[in-house]
Coordinates of C-alpha atoms and ligand atoms in Angstrom, one line a residue:
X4 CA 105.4 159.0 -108.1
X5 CA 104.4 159.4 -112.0
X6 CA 103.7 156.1 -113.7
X7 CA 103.7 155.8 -117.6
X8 CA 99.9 155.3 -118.4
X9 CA 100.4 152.3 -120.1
X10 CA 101.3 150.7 -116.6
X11 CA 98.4 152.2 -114.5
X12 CA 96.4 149.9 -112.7
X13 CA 93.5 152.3 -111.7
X14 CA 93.1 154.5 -115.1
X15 CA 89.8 155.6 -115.4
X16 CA 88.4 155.2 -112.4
X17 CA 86.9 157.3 -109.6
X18 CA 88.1 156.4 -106.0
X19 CA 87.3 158.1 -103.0
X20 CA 89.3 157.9 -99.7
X21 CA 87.7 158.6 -96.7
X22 CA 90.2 160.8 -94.1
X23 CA 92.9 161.0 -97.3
X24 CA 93.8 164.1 -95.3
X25 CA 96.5 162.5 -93.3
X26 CA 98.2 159.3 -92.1
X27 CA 97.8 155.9 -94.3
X28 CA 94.4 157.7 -95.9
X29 CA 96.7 160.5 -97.8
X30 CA 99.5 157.4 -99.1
X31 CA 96.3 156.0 -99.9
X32 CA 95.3 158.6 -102.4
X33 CA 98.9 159.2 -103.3
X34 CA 98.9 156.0 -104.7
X35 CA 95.6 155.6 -106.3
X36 CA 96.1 158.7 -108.3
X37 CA 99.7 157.6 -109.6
X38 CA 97.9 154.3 -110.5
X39 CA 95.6 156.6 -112.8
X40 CA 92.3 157.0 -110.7
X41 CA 90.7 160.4 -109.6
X42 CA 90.9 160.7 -106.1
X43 CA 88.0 162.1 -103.8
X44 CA 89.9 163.0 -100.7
X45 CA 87.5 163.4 -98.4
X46 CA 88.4 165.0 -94.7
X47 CA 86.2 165.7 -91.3
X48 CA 88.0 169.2 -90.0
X49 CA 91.7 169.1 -91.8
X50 CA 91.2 171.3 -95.0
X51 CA 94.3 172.2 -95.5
X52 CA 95.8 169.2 -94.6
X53 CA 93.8 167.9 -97.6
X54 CA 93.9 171.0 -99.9
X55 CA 97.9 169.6 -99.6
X56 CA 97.3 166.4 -100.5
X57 CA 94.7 167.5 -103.3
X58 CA 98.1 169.6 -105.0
X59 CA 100.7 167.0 -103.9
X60 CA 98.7 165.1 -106.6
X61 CA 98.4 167.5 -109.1
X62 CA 102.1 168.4 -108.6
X63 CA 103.2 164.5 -109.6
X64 CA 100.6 164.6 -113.0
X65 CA 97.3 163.2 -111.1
X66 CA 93.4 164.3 -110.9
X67 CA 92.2 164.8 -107.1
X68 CA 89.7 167.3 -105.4
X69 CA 88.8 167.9 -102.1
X70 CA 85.3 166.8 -100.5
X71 CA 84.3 167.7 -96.6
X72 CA 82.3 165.1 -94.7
X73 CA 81.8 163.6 -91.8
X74 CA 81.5 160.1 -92.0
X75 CA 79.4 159.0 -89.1
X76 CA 77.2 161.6 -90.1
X77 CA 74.4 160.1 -92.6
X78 CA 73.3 163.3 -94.3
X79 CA 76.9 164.2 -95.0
X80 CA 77.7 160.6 -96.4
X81 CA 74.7 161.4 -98.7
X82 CA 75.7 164.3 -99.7
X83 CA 79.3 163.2 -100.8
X84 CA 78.3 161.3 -102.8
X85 CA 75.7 163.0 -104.5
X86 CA 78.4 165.7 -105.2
X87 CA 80.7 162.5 -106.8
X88 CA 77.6 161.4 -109.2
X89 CA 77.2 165.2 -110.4
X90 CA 81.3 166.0 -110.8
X91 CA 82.3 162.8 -112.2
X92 CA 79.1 160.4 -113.1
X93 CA 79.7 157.3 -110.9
X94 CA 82.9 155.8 -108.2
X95 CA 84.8 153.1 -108.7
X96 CA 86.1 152.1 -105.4
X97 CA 85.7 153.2 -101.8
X98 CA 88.5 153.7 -99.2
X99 CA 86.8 153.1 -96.0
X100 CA 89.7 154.5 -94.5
X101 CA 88.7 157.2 -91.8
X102 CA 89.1 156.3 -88.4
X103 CA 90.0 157.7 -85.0
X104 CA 91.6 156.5 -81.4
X105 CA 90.2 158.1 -78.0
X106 CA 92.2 156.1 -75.7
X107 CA 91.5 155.2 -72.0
X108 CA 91.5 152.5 -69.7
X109 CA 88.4 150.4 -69.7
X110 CA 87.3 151.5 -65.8
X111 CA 87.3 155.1 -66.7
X112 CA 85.6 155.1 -70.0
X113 CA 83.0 157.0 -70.9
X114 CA 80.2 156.4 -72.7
X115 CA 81.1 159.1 -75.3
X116 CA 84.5 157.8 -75.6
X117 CA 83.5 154.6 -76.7
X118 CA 80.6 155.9 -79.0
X119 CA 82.5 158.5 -80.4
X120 CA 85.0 155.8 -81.4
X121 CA 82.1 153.0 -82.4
X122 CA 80.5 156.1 -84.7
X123 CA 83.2 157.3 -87.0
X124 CA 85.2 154.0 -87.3
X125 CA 82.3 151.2 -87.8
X126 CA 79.0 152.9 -88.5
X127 CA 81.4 155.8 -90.7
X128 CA 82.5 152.1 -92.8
X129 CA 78.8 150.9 -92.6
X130 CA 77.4 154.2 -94.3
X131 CA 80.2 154.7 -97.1
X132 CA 79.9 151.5 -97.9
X133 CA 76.6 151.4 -98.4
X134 CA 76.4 154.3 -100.6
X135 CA 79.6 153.4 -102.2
X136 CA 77.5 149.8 -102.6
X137 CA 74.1 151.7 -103.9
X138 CA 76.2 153.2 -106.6
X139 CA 78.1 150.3 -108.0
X140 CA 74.7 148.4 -108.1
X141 CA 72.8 151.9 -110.0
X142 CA 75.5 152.0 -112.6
X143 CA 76.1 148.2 -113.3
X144 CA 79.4 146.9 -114.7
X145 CA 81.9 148.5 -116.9
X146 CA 84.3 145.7 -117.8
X147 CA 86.2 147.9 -120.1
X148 CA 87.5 149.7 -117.1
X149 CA 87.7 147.0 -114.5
X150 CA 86.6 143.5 -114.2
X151 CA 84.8 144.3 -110.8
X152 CA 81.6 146.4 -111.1
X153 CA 83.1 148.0 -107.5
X154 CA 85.8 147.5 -105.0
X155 CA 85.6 148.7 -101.6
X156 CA 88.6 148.1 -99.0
X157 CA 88.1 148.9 -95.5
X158 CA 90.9 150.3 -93.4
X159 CA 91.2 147.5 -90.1
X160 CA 94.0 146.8 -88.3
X161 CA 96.2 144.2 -87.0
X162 CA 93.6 145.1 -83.7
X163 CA 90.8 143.5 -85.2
X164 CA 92.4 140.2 -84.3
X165 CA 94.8 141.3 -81.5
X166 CA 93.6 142.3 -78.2
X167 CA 94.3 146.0 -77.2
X168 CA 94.2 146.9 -73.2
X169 CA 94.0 150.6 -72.9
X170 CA 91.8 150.8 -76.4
X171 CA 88.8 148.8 -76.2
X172 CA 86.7 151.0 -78.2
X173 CA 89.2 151.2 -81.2
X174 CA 90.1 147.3 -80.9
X175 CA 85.8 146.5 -80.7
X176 CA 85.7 149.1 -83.7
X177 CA 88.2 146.9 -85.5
X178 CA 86.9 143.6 -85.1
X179 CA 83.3 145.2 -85.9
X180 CA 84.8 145.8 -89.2
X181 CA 85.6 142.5 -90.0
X182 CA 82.2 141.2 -90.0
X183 CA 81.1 144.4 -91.6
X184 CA 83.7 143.3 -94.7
X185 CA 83.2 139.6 -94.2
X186 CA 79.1 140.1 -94.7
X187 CA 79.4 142.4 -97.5
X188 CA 81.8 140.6 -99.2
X189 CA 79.6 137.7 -99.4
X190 CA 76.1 139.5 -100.1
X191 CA 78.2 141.8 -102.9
X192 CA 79.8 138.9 -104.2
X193 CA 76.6 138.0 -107.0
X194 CA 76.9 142.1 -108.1
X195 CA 80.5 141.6 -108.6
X196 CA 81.4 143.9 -105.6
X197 CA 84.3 142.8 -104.2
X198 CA 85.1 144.1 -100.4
X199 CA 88.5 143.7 -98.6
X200 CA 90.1 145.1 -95.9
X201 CA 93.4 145.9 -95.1
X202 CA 95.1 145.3 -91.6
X203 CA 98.1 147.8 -91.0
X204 CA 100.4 147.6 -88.1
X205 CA 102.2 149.9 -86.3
X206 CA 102.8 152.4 -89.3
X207 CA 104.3 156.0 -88.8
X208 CA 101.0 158.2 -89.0
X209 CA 99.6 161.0 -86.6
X210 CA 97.6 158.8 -84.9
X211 CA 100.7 156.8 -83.1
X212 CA 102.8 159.5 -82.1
X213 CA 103.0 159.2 -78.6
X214 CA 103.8 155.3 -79.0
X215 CA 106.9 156.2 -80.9
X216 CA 108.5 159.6 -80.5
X217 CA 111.1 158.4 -78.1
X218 CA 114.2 156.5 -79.1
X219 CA 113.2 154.2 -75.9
X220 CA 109.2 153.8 -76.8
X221 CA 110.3 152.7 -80.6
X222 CA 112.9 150.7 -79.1
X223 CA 109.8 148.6 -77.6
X224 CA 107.6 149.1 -80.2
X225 CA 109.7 147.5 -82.6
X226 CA 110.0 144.0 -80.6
X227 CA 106.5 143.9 -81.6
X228 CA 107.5 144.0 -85.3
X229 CA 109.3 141.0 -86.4
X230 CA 110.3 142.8 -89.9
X231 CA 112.3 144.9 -87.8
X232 CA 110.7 148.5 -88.9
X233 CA 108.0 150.6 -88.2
X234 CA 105.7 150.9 -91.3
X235 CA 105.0 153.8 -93.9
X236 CA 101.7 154.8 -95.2
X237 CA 103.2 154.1 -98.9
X238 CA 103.7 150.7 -97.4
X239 CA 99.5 150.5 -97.2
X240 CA 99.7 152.2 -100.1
X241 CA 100.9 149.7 -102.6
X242 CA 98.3 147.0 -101.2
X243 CA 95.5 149.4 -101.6
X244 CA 96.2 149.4 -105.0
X245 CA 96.6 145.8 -105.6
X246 CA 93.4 145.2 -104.0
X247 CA 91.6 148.0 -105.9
X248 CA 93.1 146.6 -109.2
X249 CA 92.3 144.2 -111.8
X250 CA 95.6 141.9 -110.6
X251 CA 93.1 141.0 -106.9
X252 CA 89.8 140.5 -109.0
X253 CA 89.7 137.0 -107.6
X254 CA 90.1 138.2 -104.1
X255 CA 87.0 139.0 -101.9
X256 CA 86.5 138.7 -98.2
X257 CA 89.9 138.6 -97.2
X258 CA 92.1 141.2 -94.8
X259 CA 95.5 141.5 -95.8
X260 CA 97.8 142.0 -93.0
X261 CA 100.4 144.7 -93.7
X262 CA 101.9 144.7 -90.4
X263 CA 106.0 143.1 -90.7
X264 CA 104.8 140.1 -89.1
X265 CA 102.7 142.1 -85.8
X266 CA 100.0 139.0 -86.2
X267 CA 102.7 137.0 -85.8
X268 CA 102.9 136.6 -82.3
X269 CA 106.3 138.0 -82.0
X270 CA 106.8 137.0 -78.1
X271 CA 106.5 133.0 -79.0
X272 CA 109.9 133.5 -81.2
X273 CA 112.2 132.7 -78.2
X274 CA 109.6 131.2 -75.9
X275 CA 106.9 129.3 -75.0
Ligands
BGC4 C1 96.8 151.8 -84.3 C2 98.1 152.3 -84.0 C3 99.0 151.2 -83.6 C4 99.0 150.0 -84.5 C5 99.7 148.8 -84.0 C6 96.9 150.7 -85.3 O1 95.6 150.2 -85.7 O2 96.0 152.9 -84.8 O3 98.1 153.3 -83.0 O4 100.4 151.6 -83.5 O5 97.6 149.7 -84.7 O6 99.4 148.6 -82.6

Protein backbone atom coordinates (compact mmCIF):
# COMPACT_ATOMS: atom_id res chain seq x y z
CA UNK A 1 0.00 0.00 0.00
CA UNK A 2 3.41 2.21 0.53
CA UNK A 3 3.95 4.64 -2.28
CA UNK A 4 7.52 6.23 -2.84
CA UNK A 5 7.00 9.92 -1.78
CA UNK A 6 8.00 11.25 -4.89
CA UNK A 7 4.72 9.70 -6.44
CA UNK A 8 2.19 10.86 -3.70
CA UNK A 9 -0.62 12.71 -4.83
CA UNK A 10 -1.86 13.93 -1.35
CA UNK A 11 1.63 14.82 0.53
CA UNK A 12 1.15 17.32 2.91
CA UNK A 13 -2.23 17.52 3.34
CA UNK A 14 -4.78 16.97 6.11
CA UNK A 15 -7.98 14.92 5.04
CA UNK A 16 -10.61 13.86 7.17
CA UNK A 17 -13.06 11.02 6.37
CA UNK A 18 -16.15 10.98 7.92
CA UNK A 19 -17.33 7.08 9.10
CA UNK A 20 -13.42 5.93 7.95
CA UNK A 21 -14.27 3.26 10.48
CA UNK A 22 -15.72 0.79 8.06
CA UNK A 23 -16.94 0.05 4.53
CA UNK A 24 -15.84 2.41 1.42
CA UNK A 25 -15.02 5.28 4.42
CA UNK A 26 -11.95 2.98 5.77
CA UNK A 27 -10.52 2.25 1.70
CA UNK A 28 -11.12 5.77 1.74
CA UNK A 29 -8.52 6.62 4.33
CA UNK A 30 -6.41 3.75 3.28
CA UNK A 31 -5.79 5.36 0.28
CA UNK A 32 -5.52 8.95 1.14
CA UNK A 33 -2.77 8.13 3.66
CA UNK A 34 -0.71 5.99 1.00
CA UNK A 35 -1.15 9.03 -1.26
CA UNK A 36 0.71 11.04 1.59
CA UNK A 37 -2.12 12.86 3.52
CA UNK A 38 -2.92 12.65 7.30
CA UNK A 39 -6.00 10.98 7.82
CA UNK A 40 -8.71 12.12 10.40
CA UNK A 41 -10.81 8.99 10.71
CA UNK A 42 -13.60 10.05 12.23
CA UNK A 43 -16.34 7.31 13.55
CA UNK A 44 -19.98 7.66 15.40
CA UNK A 45 -19.90 4.34 17.96
CA UNK A 46 -17.10 1.90 16.17
CA UNK A 47 -13.85 2.76 18.13
CA UNK A 48 -12.19 -0.08 17.57
CA UNK A 49 -13.20 -0.56 14.34
CA UNK A 50 -11.35 2.79 13.72
CA UNK A 51 -8.54 2.40 16.32
CA UNK A 52 -7.81 -0.63 13.39
CA UNK A 53 -7.93 1.37 10.68
CA UNK A 54 -5.93 4.24 12.56
CA UNK A 55 -2.81 1.24 12.94
CA UNK A 56 -3.59 -0.47 9.51
CA UNK A 57 -2.17 2.97 8.45
CA UNK A 58 0.58 3.28 10.58
CA UNK A 59 1.51 -0.38 9.92
CA UNK A 60 1.93 0.49 5.81
CA UNK A 61 4.22 3.96 6.69
CA UNK A 62 1.16 6.57 7.00
CA UNK A 63 -0.04 9.39 9.62
CA UNK A 64 -3.79 8.82 10.87
CA UNK A 65 -5.53 9.40 14.36
CA UNK A 66 -8.73 8.73 15.44
CA UNK A 67 -11.60 11.45 16.05
CA UNK A 68 -15.31 10.57 17.60
CA UNK A 69 -18.28 12.49 16.25
CA UNK A 70 -21.46 12.35 15.35
CA UNK A 71 -22.07 13.91 12.26
CA UNK A 72 -25.66 15.04 12.30
CA UNK A 73 -24.90 16.33 15.54
CA UNK A 74 -23.82 20.26 15.15
CA UNK A 75 -21.84 20.62 18.39
CA UNK A 76 -19.87 17.55 17.63
CA UNK A 77 -19.12 18.64 13.94
CA UNK A 78 -17.68 21.80 15.79
CA UNK A 79 -15.83 20.23 17.89
CA UNK A 80 -13.92 18.05 15.34
CA UNK A 81 -12.83 20.33 13.82
CA UNK A 82 -11.67 22.53 16.37
CA UNK A 83 -9.66 19.53 17.64
CA UNK A 84 -8.15 19.35 13.65
CA UNK A 85 -7.14 23.28 13.73
CA UNK A 86 -5.32 22.67 17.21
CA UNK A 87 -3.47 19.10 16.22
CA UNK A 88 -2.61 19.89 12.77
CA UNK A 89 -3.30 23.87 11.87
CA UNK A 90 -5.85 23.58 9.06
CA UNK A 91 -7.63 20.44 6.54
CA UNK A 92 -7.21 20.01 3.23
CA UNK A 93 -10.10 17.94 2.03
CA UNK A 94 -13.25 16.61 3.47
CA UNK A 95 -14.68 13.00 2.94
CA UNK A 96 -18.35 13.47 3.42
CA UNK A 97 -18.51 9.90 3.54
CA UNK A 98 -20.70 8.80 6.62
CA UNK A 99 -23.84 7.50 5.94
CA UNK A 100 -26.42 4.93 7.06
CA UNK A 101 -29.51 2.72 5.58
CA UNK A 102 -32.72 1.98 7.90
CA UNK A 103 -34.73 0.11 5.39
CA UNK A 104 -38.55 -0.26 5.16
CA UNK A 105 -41.26 -0.17 2.92
CA UNK A 106 -42.66 3.20 2.33
CA UNK A 107 -46.40 2.24 4.05
CA UNK A 108 -44.72 1.31 7.25
CA UNK A 109 -42.25 3.98 7.70
CA UNK A 110 -41.78 5.88 10.39
CA UNK A 111 -41.15 9.15 10.90
CA UNK A 112 -37.87 8.38 12.81
CA UNK A 113 -36.87 6.11 10.15
CA UNK A 114 -36.80 8.49 7.57
CA UNK A 115 -35.38 11.39 9.83
CA UNK A 116 -32.84 9.35 11.24
CA UNK A 117 -31.79 8.53 7.69
CA UNK A 118 -32.37 12.43 6.37
CA UNK A 119 -30.02 13.57 9.60
CA UNK A 120 -26.79 11.60 9.42
CA UNK A 121 -26.66 11.27 5.55
CA UNK A 122 -27.73 14.91 4.22
CA UNK A 123 -27.74 17.36 7.09
CA UNK A 124 -24.28 15.08 8.49
CA UNK A 125 -22.76 16.28 4.54
CA UNK A 126 -24.46 19.76 5.01
CA UNK A 127 -22.51 20.44 8.45
CA UNK A 128 -19.04 18.93 7.49
CA UNK A 129 -19.00 20.64 4.68
CA UNK A 130 -19.69 23.69 5.91
CA UNK A 131 -17.04 23.61 8.43
CA UNK A 132 -14.74 21.89 6.19
CA UNK A 133 -15.86 25.09 3.81
CA UNK A 134 -15.27 27.80 6.83
CA UNK A 135 -11.83 26.46 7.09
CA UNK A 136 -10.53 26.44 3.60
CA UNK A 137 -11.93 30.07 3.27
CA UNK A 138 -9.97 31.10 7.03
CA UNK A 139 -6.77 29.70 5.81
CA UNK A 140 -6.77 30.84 2.11
CA UNK A 141 -4.70 29.07 -0.54
CA UNK A 142 -1.60 27.18 -0.34
CA UNK A 143 -0.60 26.46 -3.92
CA UNK A 144 2.64 24.92 -2.98
CA UNK A 145 0.62 22.06 -1.60
CA UNK A 146 -2.28 21.86 -3.98
CA UNK A 147 -3.69 23.94 -6.57
CA UNK A 148 -7.25 23.90 -4.92
CA UNK A 149 -7.50 26.00 -1.69
CA UNK A 150 -9.97 22.82 -0.59
CA UNK A 151 -11.57 19.72 -2.00
CA UNK A 152 -14.47 18.19 -0.49
CA UNK A 153 -16.13 14.86 -2.07
CA UNK A 154 -19.30 13.72 -0.90
CA UNK A 155 -20.09 10.05 -0.65
CA UNK A 156 -23.63 9.56 -3.01
CA UNK A 157 -24.64 6.74 -4.73
CA UNK A 158 -25.69 5.26 -7.92
CA UNK A 159 -29.33 5.94 -5.80
CA UNK A 160 -29.20 9.50 -6.12
CA UNK A 161 -30.23 8.96 -9.77
CA UNK A 162 -31.79 5.47 -9.53
CA UNK A 163 -34.99 4.89 -7.85
CA UNK A 164 -34.91 2.61 -4.75
CA UNK A 165 -38.45 0.84 -3.59
CA UNK A 166 -37.97 -0.39 -0.12
CA UNK A 167 -35.35 2.72 0.71
CA UNK A 168 -36.90 5.86 0.17
CA UNK A 169 -35.28 7.60 2.93
CA UNK A 170 -31.70 6.57 1.78
CA UNK A 171 -32.49 7.11 -2.02
CA UNK A 172 -34.21 10.94 -1.01
CA UNK A 173 -30.87 11.23 1.17
CA UNK A 174 -28.98 10.62 -2.01
CA UNK A 175 -30.45 12.76 -4.40
CA UNK A 176 -30.44 15.52 -1.56
CA UNK A 177 -26.84 15.26 -1.88
CA UNK A 178 -26.60 16.12 -5.25
CA UNK A 179 -27.89 19.42 -4.97
CA UNK A 180 -26.09 19.80 -1.80
CA UNK A 181 -22.63 19.17 -4.11
CA UNK A 182 -24.07 20.77 -7.17
CA UNK A 183 -24.79 24.23 -5.04
CA UNK A 184 -21.64 24.21 -3.33
CA UNK A 185 -19.68 23.52 -6.08
CA UNK A 186 -20.88 26.49 -7.81
CA UNK A 187 -20.84 29.06 -4.72
CA UNK A 188 -17.13 27.48 -3.77
CA UNK A 189 -16.10 27.67 -7.18
CA UNK A 190 -14.67 31.74 -6.83
CA UNK A 191 -12.69 30.40 -3.37
CA UNK A 192 -11.18 27.75 -5.31
CA UNK A 193 -13.17 25.01 -3.46
CA UNK A 194 -13.86 22.44 -5.53
CA UNK A 195 -16.81 19.84 -4.41
CA UNK A 196 -17.46 16.38 -5.99
CA UNK A 197 -19.18 13.49 -5.26
CA UNK A 198 -18.71 10.07 -5.87
CA UNK A 199 -21.51 7.58 -6.77
CA UNK A 200 -20.54 3.91 -5.78
CA UNK A 201 -22.56 0.87 -6.70
CA UNK A 202 -23.13 -2.15 -5.25
CA UNK A 203 -19.67 -2.39 -3.44
CA UNK A 204 -18.89 -5.17 -0.74
CA UNK A 205 -19.16 -3.13 2.57
CA UNK A 206 -21.24 -3.87 5.87
CA UNK A 207 -23.89 -1.93 4.86
CA UNK A 208 -25.09 -4.54 1.91
CA UNK A 209 -24.69 -7.69 3.59
CA UNK A 210 -27.93 -9.10 3.47
CA UNK A 211 -28.23 -8.23 -0.38
CA UNK A 212 -25.24 -10.47 -1.07
CA UNK A 213 -24.37 -13.22 1.34
CA UNK A 214 -26.03 -15.91 -0.56
CA UNK A 215 -24.57 -17.52 -3.68
CA UNK A 216 -28.40 -17.02 -5.17
CA UNK A 217 -28.92 -13.15 -3.88
CA UNK A 218 -25.33 -12.19 -5.60
CA UNK A 219 -26.27 -14.24 -8.44
CA UNK A 220 -29.09 -11.38 -8.84
CA UNK A 221 -27.30 -8.74 -7.70
CA UNK A 222 -24.75 -9.04 -10.19
CA UNK A 223 -27.29 -8.81 -13.40
CA UNK A 224 -27.53 -5.36 -12.07
CA UNK A 225 -23.78 -4.88 -12.64
CA UNK A 226 -22.84 -4.97 -16.27
CA UNK A 227 -18.90 -5.16 -15.34
CA UNK A 228 -19.77 -8.46 -14.05
CA UNK A 229 -18.40 -7.88 -10.22
CA UNK A 230 -19.45 -6.60 -7.11
CA UNK A 231 -17.23 -3.67 -6.13
CA UNK A 232 -14.40 -3.14 -3.42
CA UNK A 233 -14.00 -0.12 -1.25
CA UNK A 234 -10.26 0.21 -2.80
CA UNK A 235 -12.31 0.49 -5.98
CA UNK A 236 -13.83 4.03 -4.42
CA UNK A 237 -10.74 4.34 -3.09
CA UNK A 238 -8.56 5.12 -6.09
CA UNK A 239 -11.25 7.83 -7.37
CA UNK A 240 -11.30 9.49 -4.06
CA UNK A 241 -7.84 10.16 -4.59
CA UNK A 242 -8.00 11.38 -8.06
CA UNK A 243 -10.65 13.70 -7.13
CA UNK A 244 -8.81 14.96 -3.99
CA UNK A 245 -5.57 15.41 -6.15
CA UNK A 246 -4.02 17.92 -8.20
CA UNK A 247 -4.61 15.51 -11.52
CA UNK A 248 -8.95 16.61 -11.07
CA UNK A 249 -8.15 20.37 -10.32
CA UNK A 250 -10.32 21.19 -13.28
CA UNK A 251 -13.10 19.07 -12.08
CA UNK A 252 -15.91 20.62 -9.90
CA UNK A 253 -19.60 19.74 -9.66
CA UNK A 254 -19.46 16.49 -11.14
CA UNK A 255 -20.40 12.80 -9.56
CA UNK A 256 -18.33 10.20 -10.70
CA UNK A 257 -20.11 7.01 -11.03
CA UNK A 258 -18.06 4.07 -9.74
CA UNK A 259 -20.63 1.48 -10.10
CA UNK A 260 -19.43 -1.26 -13.27
CA UNK A 261 -22.02 0.27 -15.39
CA UNK A 262 -25.24 0.01 -12.43
CA UNK A 263 -26.33 3.63 -14.12
CA UNK A 264 -26.38 1.93 -17.05
CA UNK A 265 -29.65 0.58 -17.19
CA UNK A 266 -28.56 -2.93 -17.38
CA UNK A 267 -32.20 -4.50 -18.12
CA UNK A 268 -32.33 -2.43 -21.69
CA UNK A 269 -29.09 -4.72 -22.84
CA UNK A 270 -31.40 -7.47 -24.34
CA UNK A 271 -34.65 -5.65 -24.39
CA UNK A 272 -36.72 -2.98 -24.95
C1 LIG B 1 -26.26 1.06 -1.03
C2 LIG B 1 -25.99 -0.42 -1.12
C3 LIG B 1 -26.41 -0.95 -2.49
C4 LIG B 1 -25.84 -0.10 -3.60
C5 LIG B 1 -26.36 -0.51 -4.97
C6 LIG B 1 -25.58 1.74 -2.18
O1 LIG B 1 -25.72 3.12 -2.10
O2 LIG B 1 -25.81 1.54 0.22
O3 LIG B 1 -26.72 -1.11 -0.11
O4 LIG B 1 -25.94 -2.29 -2.64
O5 LIG B 1 -26.13 1.25 -3.38
O6 LIG B 1 -27.75 -0.68 -4.97
Amino acid sequence: MTTSAASQRLQKQVALVTGGSSGIGAGVAKAMAAEGATVIVNYAHSADEAEEVRQEIEKAGGKAITIKADVSKEDEVLAMFDQIRKEFGTLHILVNNSGIQVDSPFLDMTLEQWQKVIDVNLTGQFLCAREAAREFVRRGPQPEISKATGKIICMSSVHEVIPWAGHVNYATSKGGIMQLMKSTAQELAPHKIRVNSIGPGAIATPINLEARDTPEEEKSLLTLIPYGRIGEPADIGSVAVWLASDESDYVTGITLFADGGMTLYPGFADNG
